[in-house]
C-alpha positions as a printed Julia matrix, in Angstrom:
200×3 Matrix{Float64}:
  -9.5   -40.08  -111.54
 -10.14  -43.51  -112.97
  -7.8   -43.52  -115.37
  -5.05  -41.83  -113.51
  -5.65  -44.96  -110.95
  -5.61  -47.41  -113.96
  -9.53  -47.85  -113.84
  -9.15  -49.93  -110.4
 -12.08  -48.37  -108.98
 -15.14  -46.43  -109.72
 -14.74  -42.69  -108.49
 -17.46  -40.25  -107.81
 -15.29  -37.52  -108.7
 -14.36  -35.59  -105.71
 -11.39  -34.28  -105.76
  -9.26  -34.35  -102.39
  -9.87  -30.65  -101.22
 -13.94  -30.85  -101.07
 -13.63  -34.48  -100.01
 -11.96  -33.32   -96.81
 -13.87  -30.47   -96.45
 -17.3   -32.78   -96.55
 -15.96  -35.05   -94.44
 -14.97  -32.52   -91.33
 -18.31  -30.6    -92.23
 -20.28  -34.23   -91.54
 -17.86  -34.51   -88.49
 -18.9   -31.19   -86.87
 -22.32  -31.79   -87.67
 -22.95  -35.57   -85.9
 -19.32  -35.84   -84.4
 -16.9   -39.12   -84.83
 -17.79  -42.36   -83.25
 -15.69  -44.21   -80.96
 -14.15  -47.64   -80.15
 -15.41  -50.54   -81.91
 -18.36  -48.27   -83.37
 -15.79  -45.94   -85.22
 -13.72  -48.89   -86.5
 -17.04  -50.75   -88.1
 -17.83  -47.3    -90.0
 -14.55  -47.75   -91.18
 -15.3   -51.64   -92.58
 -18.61  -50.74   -94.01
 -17.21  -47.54   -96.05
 -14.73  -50.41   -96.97
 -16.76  -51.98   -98.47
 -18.41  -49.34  -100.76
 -17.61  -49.46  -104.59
 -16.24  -45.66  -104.78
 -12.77  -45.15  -104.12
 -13.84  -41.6   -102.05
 -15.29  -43.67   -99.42
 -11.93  -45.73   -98.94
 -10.65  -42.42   -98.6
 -13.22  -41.63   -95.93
 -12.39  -44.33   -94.32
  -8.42  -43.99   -93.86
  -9.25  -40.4    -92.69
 -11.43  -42.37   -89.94
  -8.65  -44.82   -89.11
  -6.07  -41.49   -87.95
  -9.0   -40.57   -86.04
  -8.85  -43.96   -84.66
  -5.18  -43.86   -83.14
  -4.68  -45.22   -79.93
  -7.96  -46.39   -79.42
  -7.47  -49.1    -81.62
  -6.98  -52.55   -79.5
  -4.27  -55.47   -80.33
  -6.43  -57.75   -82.1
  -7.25  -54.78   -84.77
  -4.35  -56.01   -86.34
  -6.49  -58.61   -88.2
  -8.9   -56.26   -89.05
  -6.38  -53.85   -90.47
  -4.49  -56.77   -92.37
  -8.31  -57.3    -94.14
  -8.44  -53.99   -95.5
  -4.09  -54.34   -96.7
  -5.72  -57.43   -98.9
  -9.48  -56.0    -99.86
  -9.49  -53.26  -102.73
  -5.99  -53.01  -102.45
  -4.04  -50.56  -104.56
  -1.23  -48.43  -103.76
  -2.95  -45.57  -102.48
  -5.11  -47.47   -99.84
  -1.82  -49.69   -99.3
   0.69  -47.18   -98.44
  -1.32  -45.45   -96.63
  -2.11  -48.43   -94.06
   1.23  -49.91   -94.35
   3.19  -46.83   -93.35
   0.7   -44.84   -90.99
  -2.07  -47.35   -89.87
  -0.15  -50.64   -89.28
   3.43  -48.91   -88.55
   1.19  -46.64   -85.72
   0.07  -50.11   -84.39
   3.27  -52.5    -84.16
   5.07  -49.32   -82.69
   2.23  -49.62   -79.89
   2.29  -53.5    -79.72
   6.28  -54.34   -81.17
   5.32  -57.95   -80.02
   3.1   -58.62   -82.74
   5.91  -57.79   -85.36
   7.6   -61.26   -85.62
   5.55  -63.22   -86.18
   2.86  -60.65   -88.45
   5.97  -59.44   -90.67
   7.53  -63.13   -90.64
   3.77  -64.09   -92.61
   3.94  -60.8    -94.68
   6.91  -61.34   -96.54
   6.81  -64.46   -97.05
   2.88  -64.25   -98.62
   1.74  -65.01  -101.82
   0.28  -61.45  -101.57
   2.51  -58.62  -103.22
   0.39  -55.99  -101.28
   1.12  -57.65   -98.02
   4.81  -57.79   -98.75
   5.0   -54.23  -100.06
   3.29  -53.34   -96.36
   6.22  -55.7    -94.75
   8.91  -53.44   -96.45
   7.3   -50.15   -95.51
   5.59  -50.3    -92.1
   8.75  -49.27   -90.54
   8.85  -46.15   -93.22
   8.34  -43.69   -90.48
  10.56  -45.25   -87.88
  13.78  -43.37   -88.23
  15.98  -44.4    -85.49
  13.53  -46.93   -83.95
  13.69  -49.07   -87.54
  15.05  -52.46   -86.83
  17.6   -51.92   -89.29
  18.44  -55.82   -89.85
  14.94  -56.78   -90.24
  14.55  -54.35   -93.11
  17.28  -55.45   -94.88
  16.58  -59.25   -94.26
  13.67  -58.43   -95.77
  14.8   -56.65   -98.68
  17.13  -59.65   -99.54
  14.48  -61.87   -99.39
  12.29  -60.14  -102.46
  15.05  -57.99  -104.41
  14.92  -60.26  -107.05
  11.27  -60.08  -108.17
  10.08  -58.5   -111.29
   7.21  -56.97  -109.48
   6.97  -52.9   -109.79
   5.4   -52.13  -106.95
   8.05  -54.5   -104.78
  10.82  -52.56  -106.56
   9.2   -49.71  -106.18
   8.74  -50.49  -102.14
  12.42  -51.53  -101.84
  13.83  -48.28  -103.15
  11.12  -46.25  -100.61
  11.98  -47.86   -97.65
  15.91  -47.24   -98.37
  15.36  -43.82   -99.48
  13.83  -43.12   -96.32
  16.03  -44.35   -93.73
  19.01  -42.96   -96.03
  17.84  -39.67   -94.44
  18.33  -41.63   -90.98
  21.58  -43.45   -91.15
  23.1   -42.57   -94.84
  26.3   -44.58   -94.71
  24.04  -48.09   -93.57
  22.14  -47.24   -97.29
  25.45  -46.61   -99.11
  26.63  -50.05   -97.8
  23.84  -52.14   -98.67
  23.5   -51.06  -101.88
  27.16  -51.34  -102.97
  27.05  -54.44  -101.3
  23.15  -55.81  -102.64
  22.73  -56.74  -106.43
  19.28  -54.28  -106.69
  17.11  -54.13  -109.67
  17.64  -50.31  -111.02
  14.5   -48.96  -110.17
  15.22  -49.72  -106.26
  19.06  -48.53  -106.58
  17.82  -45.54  -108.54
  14.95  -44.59  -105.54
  16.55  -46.0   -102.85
  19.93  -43.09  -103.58
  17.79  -40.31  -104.48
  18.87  -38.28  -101.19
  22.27  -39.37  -100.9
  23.5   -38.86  -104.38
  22.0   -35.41  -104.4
């Protein structure tokens, strides 16, 4: 597990299967907090040096849902930049945070706006994908003002992003993808990801 995740993070060694299991066994057994309680389980599993219990923690967070209040925003950006990797990252960007500014839109101007522009690559990778999920609600010109804004860097896991996000709202609006890409000078990684669908 540690190597396959570039030895980021120590790992007990639980694979995925009994990790879930344990986790809804402990769940029937002394139930799931609520509110603020549930979200502070969440920090403090944070902040545990095995990757399992980050994993514990997201599957806390979709347990969290609509509970979660405006200003958890800030506490959700904290765990985007603390033991970030791409599995933690993804996760939060496209399912935690994209749940969130589809509840409150009118924190996405000016929380986006700061991602994008940050000196963080994790926090720009989560302003290219929090709309990954959004189908027909994505705000089409925002994701490709975005994209212009970072399709130049070297990063991987930007590229990377940049092809994801197109590849998914290819399935959504093909022709719009087609376009951009003829029309955007892409590194080849994010041309080759972002027309997987369409050139099939």
């Amino acid at each position: 597990m540690e190597d396959y995740m570039r030895n980021q993070y120590p790992f007990l060694g639980i694979k995925t299967p009994e990790r879930t299991s344990l986790t809804k066994e402990f769940w029937s057994k002394h139930g799931i907090p609520a509110g603020d309680e549930l979200l502070y389980v969440v920090q403090q599993l944070w902040q545990l040096p095995e990757r399992e219990f980050q994993n514990v923690a997201m599957a806390y967070l979709e347990k969290y849902g609509k509970q979660a209040k405006k200003t958890d925003i800030v506490a959700f950006e904290s765990l985007i930049t603390t033991k970030s990797w791409w599995d933690t990252v993804d996760y939060l960007a496209s399912h935690t945070m994209g749940d969130h500014l589809t509840r409150y839109p009118d924190l996405i101007p000016a929380y986006a706006e700061r991602w994008i522009e940050s000196d963080d690559f994790w926090l720009r990778r989560t302003a290219l994908l929090y709309q990954l999920r959004y189908k027909q609600r994505t705000d089409v010109d925002r994701l490709f003002d975005f994209i212009n804004r970072c399709k130049d860097e070297k990063e991987f896991f930007i590229r990377k992003a940049i092809g994801w996000a197109l590849r998914e709202y290819s399935k959504t609006d093909e022709d719009a993808v087609r376009r951009f890409v003829a029309e955007t000078r892409l590194s080849p990684l994010s041309e080759r990801e972002a027309l997987k669908y369409v050139s099939r």
